[in-house]
Short mmCIF file of C-alpha atoms in Angstrom, two decimals:
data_model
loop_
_atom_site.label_atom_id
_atom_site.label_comp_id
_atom_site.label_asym_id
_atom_site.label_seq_id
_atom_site.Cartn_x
_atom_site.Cartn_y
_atom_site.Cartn_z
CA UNK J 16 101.16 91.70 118.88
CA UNK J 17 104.15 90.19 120.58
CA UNK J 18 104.63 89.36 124.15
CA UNK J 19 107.48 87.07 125.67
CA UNK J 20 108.57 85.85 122.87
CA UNK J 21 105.23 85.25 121.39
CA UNK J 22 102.83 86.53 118.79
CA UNK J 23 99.51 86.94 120.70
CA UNK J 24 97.34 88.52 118.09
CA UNK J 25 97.87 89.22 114.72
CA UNK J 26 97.26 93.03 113.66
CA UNK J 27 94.01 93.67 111.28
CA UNK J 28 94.76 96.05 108.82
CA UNK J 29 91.17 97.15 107.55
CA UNK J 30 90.49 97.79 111.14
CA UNK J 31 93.57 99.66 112.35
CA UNK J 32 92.38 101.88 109.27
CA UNK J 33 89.07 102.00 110.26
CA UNK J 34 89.76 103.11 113.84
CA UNK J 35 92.61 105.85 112.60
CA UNK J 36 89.19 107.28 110.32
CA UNK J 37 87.36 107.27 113.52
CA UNK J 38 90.05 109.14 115.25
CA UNK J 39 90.11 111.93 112.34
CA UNK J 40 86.68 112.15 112.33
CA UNK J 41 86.34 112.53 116.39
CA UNK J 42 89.46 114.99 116.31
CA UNK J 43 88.28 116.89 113.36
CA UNK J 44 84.77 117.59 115.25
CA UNK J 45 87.22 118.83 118.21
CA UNK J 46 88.83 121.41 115.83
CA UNK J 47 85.35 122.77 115.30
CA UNK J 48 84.08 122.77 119.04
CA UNK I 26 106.52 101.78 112.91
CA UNK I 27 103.51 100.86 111.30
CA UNK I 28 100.61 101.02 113.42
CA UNK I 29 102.29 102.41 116.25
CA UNK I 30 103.15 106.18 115.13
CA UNK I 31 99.73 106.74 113.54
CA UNK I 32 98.50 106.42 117.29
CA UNK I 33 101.22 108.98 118.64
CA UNK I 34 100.07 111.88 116.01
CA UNK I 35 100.21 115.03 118.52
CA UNK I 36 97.49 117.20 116.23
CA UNK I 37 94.95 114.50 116.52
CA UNK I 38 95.47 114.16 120.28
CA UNK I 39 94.69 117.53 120.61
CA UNK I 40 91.92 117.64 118.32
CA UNK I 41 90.38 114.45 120.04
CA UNK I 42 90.87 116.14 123.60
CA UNK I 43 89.46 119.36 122.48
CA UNK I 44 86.35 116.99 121.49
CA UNK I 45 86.71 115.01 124.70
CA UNK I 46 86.19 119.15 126.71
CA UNK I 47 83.59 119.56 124.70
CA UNK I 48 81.60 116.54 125.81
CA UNK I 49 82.36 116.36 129.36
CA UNK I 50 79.43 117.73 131.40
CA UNK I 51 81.37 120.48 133.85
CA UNK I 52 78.32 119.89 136.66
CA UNK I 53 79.78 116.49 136.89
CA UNK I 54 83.13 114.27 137.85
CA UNK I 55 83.91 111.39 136.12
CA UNK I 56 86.34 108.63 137.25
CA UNK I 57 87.69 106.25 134.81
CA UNK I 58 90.06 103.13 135.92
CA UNK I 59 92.91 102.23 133.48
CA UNK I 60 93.46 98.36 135.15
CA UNK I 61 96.39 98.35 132.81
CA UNK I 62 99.67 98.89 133.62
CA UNK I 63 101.04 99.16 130.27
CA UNK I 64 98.24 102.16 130.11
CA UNK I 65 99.35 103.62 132.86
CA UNK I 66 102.90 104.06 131.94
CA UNK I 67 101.26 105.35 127.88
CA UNK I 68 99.19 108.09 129.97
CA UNK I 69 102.50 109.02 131.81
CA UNK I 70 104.89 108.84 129.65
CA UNK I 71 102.79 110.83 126.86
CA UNK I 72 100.86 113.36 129.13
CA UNK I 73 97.41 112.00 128.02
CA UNK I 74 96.13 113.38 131.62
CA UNK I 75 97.82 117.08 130.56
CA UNK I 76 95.08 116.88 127.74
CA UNK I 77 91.92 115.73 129.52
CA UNK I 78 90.22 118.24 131.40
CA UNK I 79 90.38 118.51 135.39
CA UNK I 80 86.80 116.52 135.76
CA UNK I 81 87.80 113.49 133.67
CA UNK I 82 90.32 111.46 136.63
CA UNK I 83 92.81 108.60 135.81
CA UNK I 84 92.37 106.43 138.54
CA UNK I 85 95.54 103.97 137.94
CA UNK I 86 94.87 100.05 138.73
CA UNK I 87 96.38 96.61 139.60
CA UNK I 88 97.43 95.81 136.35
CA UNK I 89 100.90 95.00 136.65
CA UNK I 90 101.85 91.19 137.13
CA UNK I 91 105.02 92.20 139.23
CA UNK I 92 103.37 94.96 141.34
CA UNK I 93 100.20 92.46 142.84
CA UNK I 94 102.29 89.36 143.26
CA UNK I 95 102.65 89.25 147.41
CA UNK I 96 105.50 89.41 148.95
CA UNK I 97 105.40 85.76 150.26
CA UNK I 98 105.60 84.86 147.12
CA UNK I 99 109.19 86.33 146.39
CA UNK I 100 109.79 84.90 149.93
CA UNK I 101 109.22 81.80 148.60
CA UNK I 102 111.09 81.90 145.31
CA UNK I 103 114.12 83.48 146.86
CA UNK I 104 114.33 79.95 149.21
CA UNK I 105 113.64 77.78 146.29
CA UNK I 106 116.66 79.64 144.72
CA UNK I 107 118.89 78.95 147.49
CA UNK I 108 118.32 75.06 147.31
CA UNK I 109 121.57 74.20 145.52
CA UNK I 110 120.34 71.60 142.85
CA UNK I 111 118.04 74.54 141.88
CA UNK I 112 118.33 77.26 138.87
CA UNK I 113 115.62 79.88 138.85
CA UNK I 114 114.36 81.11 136.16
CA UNK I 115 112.73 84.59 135.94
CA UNK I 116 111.75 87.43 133.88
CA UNK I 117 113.62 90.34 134.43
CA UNK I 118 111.63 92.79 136.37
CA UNK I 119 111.31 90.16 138.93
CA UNK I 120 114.64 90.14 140.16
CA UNK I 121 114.76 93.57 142.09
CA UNK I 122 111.31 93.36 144.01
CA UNK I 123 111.79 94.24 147.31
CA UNK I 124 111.26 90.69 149.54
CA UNK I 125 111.06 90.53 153.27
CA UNK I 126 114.35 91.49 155.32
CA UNK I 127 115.04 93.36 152.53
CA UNK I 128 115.83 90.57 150.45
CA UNK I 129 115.35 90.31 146.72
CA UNK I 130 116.03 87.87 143.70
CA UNK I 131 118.92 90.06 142.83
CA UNK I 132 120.75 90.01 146.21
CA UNK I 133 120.17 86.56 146.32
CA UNK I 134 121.87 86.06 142.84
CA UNK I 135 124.31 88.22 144.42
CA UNK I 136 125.03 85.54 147.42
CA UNK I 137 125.75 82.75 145.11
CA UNK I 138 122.03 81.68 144.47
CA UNK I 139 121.66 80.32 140.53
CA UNK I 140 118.95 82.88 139.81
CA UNK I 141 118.97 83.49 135.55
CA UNK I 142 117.04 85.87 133.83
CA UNK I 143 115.39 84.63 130.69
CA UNK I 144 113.27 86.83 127.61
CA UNK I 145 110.68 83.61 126.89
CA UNK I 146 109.81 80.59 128.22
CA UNK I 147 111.33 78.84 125.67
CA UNK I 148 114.80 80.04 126.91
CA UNK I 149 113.80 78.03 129.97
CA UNK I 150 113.01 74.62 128.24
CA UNK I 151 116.31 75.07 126.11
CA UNK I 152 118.46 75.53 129.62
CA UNK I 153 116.97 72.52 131.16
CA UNK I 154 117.43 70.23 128.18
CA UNK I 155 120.89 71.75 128.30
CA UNK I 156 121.71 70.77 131.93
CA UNK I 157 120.12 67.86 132.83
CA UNK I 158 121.60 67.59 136.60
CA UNK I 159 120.08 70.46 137.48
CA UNK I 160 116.69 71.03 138.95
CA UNK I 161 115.02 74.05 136.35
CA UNK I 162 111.95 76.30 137.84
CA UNK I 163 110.66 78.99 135.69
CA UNK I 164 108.91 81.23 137.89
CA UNK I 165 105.74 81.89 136.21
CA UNK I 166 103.96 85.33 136.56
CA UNK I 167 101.91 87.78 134.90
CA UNK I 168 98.08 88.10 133.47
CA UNK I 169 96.31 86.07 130.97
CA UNK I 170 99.39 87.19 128.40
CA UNK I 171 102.09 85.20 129.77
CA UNK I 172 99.86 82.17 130.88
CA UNK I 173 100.16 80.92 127.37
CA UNK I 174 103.69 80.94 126.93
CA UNK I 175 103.73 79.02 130.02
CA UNK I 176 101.22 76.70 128.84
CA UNK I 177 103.39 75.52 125.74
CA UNK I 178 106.19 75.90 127.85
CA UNK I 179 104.47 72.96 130.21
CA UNK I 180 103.13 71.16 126.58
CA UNK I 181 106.78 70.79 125.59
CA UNK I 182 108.62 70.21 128.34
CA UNK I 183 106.03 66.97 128.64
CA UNK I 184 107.12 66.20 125.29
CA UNK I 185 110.91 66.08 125.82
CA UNK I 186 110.02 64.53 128.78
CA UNK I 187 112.11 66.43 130.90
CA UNK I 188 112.16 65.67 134.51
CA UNK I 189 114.08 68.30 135.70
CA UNK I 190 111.82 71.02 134.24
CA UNK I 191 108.76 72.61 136.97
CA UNK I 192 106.66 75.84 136.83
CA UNK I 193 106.72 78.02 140.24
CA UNK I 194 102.78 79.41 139.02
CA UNK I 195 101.59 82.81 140.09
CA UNK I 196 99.62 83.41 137.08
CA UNK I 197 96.41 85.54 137.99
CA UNK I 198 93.00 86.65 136.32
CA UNK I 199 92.38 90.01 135.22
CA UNK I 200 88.54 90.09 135.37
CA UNK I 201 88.66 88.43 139.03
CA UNK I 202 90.26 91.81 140.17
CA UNK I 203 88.15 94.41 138.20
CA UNK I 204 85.79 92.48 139.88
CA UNK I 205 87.34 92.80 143.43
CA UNK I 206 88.17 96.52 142.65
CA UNK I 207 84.24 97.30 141.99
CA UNK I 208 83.59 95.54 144.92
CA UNK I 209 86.13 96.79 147.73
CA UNK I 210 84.62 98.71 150.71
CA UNK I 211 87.34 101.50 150.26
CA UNK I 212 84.96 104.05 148.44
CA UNK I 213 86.79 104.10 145.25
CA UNK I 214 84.14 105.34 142.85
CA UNK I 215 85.16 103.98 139.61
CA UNK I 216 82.76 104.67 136.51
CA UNK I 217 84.76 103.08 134.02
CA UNK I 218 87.31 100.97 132.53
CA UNK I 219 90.03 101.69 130.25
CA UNK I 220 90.14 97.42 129.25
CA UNK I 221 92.84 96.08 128.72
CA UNK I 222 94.78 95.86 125.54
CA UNK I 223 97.05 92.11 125.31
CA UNK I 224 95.04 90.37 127.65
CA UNK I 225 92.15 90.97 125.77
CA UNK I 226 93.47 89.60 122.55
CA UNK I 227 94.10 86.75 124.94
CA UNK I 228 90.49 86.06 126.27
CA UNK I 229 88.24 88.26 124.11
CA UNK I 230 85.09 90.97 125.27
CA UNK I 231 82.89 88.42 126.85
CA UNK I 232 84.61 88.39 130.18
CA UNK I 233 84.00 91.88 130.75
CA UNK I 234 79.95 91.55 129.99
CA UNK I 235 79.58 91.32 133.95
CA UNK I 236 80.80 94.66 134.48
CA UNK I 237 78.09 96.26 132.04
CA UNK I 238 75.61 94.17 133.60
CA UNK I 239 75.72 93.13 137.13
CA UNK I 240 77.66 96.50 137.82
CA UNK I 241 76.45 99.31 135.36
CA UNK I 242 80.22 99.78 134.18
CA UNK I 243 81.40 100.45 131.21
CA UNK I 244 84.45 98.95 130.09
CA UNK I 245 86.07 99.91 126.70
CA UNK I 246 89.04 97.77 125.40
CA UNK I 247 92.20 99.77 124.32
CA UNK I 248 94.92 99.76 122.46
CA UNK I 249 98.48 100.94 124.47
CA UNK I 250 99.12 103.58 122.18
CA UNK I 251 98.13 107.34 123.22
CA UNK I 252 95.46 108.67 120.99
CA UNK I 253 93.88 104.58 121.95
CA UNK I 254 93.48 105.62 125.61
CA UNK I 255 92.35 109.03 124.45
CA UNK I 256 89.79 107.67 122.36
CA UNK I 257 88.40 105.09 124.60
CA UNK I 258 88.06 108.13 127.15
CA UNK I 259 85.97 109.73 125.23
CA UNK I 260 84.17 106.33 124.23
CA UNK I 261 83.45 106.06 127.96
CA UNK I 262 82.43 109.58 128.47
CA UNK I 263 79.71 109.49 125.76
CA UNK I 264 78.49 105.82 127.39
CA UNK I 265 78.60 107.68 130.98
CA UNK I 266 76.76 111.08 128.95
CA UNK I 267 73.92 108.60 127.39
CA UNK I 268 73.34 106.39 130.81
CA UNK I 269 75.00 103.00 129.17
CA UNK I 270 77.31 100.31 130.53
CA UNK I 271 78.34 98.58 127.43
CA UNK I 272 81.32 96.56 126.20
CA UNK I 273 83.09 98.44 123.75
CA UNK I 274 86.26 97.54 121.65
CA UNK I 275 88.47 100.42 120.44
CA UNK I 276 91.29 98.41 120.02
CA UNK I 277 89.75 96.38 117.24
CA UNK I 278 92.85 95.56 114.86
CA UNK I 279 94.35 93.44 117.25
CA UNK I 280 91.08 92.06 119.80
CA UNK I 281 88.11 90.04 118.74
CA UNK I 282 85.12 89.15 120.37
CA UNK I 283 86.07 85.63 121.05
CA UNK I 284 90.00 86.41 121.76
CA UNK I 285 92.65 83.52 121.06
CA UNK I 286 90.86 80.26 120.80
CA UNK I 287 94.13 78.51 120.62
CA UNK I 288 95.69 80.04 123.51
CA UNK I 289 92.56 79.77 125.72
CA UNK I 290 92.35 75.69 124.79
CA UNK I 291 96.17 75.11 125.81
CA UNK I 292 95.33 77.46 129.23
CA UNK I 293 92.37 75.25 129.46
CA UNK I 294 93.87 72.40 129.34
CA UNK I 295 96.76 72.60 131.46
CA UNK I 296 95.58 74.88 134.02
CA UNK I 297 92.64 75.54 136.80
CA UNK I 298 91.33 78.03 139.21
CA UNK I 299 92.51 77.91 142.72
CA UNK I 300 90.02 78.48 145.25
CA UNK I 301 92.27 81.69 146.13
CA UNK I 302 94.95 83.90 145.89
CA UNK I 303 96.59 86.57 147.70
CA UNK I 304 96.82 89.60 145.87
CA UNK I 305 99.72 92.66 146.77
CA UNK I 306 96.92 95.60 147.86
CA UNK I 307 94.06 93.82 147.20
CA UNK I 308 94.23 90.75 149.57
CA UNK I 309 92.63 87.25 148.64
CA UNK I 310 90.50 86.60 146.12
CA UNK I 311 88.63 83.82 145.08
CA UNK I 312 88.81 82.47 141.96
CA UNK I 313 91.56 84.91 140.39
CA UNK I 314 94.78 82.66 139.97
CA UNK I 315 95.70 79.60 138.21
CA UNK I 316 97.22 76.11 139.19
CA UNK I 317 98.62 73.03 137.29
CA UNK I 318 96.15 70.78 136.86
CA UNK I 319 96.28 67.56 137.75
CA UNK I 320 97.68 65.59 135.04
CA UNK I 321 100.69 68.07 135.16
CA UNK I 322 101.14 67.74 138.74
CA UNK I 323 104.96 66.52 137.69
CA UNK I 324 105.58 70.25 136.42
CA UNK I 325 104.63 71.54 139.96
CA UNK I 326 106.99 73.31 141.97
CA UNK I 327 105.15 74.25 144.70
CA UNK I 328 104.46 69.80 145.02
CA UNK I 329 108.02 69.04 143.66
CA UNK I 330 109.43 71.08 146.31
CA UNK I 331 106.57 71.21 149.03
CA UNK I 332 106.22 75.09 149.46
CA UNK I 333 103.93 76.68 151.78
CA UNK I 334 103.75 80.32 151.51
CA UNK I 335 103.76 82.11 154.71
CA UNK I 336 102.37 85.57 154.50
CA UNK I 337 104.01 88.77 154.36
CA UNK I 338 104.03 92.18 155.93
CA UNK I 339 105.12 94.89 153.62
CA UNK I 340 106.94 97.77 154.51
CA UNK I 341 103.87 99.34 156.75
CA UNK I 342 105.21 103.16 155.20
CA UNK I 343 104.61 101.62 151.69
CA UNK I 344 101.53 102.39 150.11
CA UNK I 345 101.64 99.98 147.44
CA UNK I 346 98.26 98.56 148.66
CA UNK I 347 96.38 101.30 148.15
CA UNK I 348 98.01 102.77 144.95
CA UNK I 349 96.89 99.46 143.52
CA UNK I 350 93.37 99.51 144.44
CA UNK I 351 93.31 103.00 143.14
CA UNK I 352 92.68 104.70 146.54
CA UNK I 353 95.88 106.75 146.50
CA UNK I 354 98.57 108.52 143.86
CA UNK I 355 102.23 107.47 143.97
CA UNK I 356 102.78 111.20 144.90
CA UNK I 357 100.49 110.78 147.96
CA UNK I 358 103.39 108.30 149.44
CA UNK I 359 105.60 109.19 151.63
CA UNK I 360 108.27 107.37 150.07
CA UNK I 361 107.83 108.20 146.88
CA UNK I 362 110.80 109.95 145.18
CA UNK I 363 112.18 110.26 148.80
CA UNK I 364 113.42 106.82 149.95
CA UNK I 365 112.13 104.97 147.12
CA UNK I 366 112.87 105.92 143.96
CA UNK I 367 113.95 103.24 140.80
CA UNK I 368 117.75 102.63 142.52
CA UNK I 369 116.08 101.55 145.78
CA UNK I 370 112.86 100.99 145.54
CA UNK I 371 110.99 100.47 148.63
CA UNK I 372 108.03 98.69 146.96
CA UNK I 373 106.66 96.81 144.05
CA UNK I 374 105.40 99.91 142.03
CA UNK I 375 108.69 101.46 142.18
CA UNK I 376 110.05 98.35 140.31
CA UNK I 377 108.33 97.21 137.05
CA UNK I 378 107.89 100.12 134.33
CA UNK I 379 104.01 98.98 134.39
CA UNK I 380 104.05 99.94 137.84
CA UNK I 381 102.16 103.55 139.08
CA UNK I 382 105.22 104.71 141.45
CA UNK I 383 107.78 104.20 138.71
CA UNK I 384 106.02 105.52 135.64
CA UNK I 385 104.95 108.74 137.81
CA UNK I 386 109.00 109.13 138.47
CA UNK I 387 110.21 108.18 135.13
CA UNK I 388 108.21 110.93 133.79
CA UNK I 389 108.05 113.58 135.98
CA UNK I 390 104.03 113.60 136.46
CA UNK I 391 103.48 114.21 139.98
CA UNK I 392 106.04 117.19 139.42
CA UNK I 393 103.61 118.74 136.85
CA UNK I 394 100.35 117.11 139.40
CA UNK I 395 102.75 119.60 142.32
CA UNK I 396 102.57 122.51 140.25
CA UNK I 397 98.83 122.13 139.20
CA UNK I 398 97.96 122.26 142.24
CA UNK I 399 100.10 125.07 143.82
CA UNK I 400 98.41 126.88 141.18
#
């Protein structure tokens, strides 16, 4: 994560995965509501 | 780009809104702040408000660094500018903020004023160890994201030892004015937080515990990406559904518990609070801005050059003020679109993209709020 020049955090992968499952998951119980 | 277009996938927006109507009680309004401003210009510029339903309210905040700095402020920097052994050093979006008089950074570029727009702060140690004669003052803004950049900035300019190098600091504190938002006697009944994303990879969750638990708020950290601020709406509609006020991180692959121990040590270390500072909408407040401290007193414009800021009066039609606080909409300006629009802005939000004003116009919301309501 850059800002001004600078790298502020540095992007966990397992996570970002882990969130974009939780995002499925959450959308996919929308498709059936 | 990698982890960026995953989060802008237009079926799983509407699958995740479709969950979000589901969920949301329709006895019942709910309220939720975004203090963000780069949040603010994601639910703009990608219609996340289009998808939620009409109970679930954005209420837009303070977050943008160029949109709360007072006025004074600018007053100031514009006459530090105009000292001829002085080059000013500024980020970009500072330069068109409307100052008093109708004065600005730009115009006073314009009159001869050596006013330089720079990408880091490491542009602005590089031009003062380049010109030696001349006296070089970055003028520091922004949230707990750019205080560390002006932290090493400070570290290395003590280093080099350069003398002609000094800090102009405006830095403020995002939790002192979630703080002062909850706590305003305007009426703005805020349920939530939409946290925010870089400053919270900055200084970690724990800041925000107070809101949970003196206030009963939940706050849940988010990444700037759409389908982030989607999700964390519906993570803050199931806390409001259950009766909790927790601390909760969707943006996880970039902010930890703890945040940036490094960057918090140098912020530490160089800076401290100041008893107060004025705030553009929100007034003073104590505790929510940063100073040198003491043993970089030599880096200190405001001492180098013995300012006193003098307060202020914006442009009484503006309503900056109370678009910060959350109290009103861009759209319920005046101004807005009319006499202010990006070419002449009238008032801070019209100027930086974080701002509410400006990412309303860039994207044609309040044309699509206009037609909602007619309807």
């Amino acid at each position: 994560v850059l800002h001004v020049g600078y790298a502020l955090a540095k992007i966990d992968e397992a996570e970002a995965l882990e969130t974009l499952e939780l995002l499925r998951e959450a959308a996919a119980l929308g498709a059936g509501s | 780009m990698k982890h960026v277009d995953e989060y802008r996938d237009g079926a799983l927006a509407k699958g995740l809104a479709r969950r979000i109507a589901a969920e949301a009680r329709p006895d019942r309004l709910y309220r939720f702040m975004e203090f963000c401003g780069g949040h603010t210009h994601a639910i703009s510029r990608y219609g996340v408000e289009d998808l939620l339903p009409e109970n679930i309210r954005m209420i837009h905040g303070p977050g943008c660094p160029v949109c709360v700095l007072p006025m004074g402020r600018i007053d100031d920097a514009i006459r530090l500018a105009r000292r001829p052994e002085v080059t000013l050093l500024t980020y970009a979006d500072l330069m068109r903020v409307p100052a008093s008089n109708g004065a600005s950074l730009m115009k006073a570029k314009a009159e001869g004023a050596d006013i330089r727009m720079i990408y880091s702060t490491l542009d602005a140690i590089a031009i003062a160890e380049k010109e030696p004669h001349r006296e070089v003052v970055f003028f520091a803004i922004g949230f707990e994201t750019t205080t560390p950049p002006t932290a090493l900035a400070i570290r290395r300019a003590q280093k080099k030892q350069l003398r002609n190098f000094s800090i102009f600091c405006n830095h403020v504190l995002t939790p002192a004015a979630m703080q002062a938002i909850l706590e305003t006697n305007e009426g703005v009944a805020i349920e939530g937080f939409v946290g925010p994303a870089h400053v919270s990879t900055v200084i970690g969750m724990a800041p925000y515990r107070r809101f949970a638990v003196d206030y009963a708020k939940p706050v849940v950290i988010a990444g700037f990406e759409p389908l982030d601020v989607i999700q964390a709406v519906l993570m803050l509609l199931r806390q409001i559904n259950e009766g909790r006020s927790e601390i909760e991180n969707q943006y996880r692959r970039a902010v930890t518990e703890s945040g940036n121990a490094k960057a918090l040590d140098e912020m530490a270390d160089i800076f401290e609070l100041r008893e107060s500072f004025e705030w553009r909408g929100l007034g003073e407040i104590p505790n929510s801005a940063l100073r040198l401290r003491e043993n970089y007193w030599e880096f200190d414009a405001e001492r180098r050059f013995s300012i006193v800021t003098t307060p202020a009066r914006d442009n009484p039609a503006c309503e900056c003020g109370a678009i910060l606080r959350g109290a009103k909409r861009p759209q319920d300006c005046k101004l807005f679109g009319g006499a202010c629009t990006p070419e002449t802005p009238m008032g801070s939000c019209m100027v930086s993209s974080e701002g509410s004003c400006a990412a309303y116009w860039a994207y044609g919301r309040f044309r699509q709020h206009e037609r909602r309501k007619a309807s």
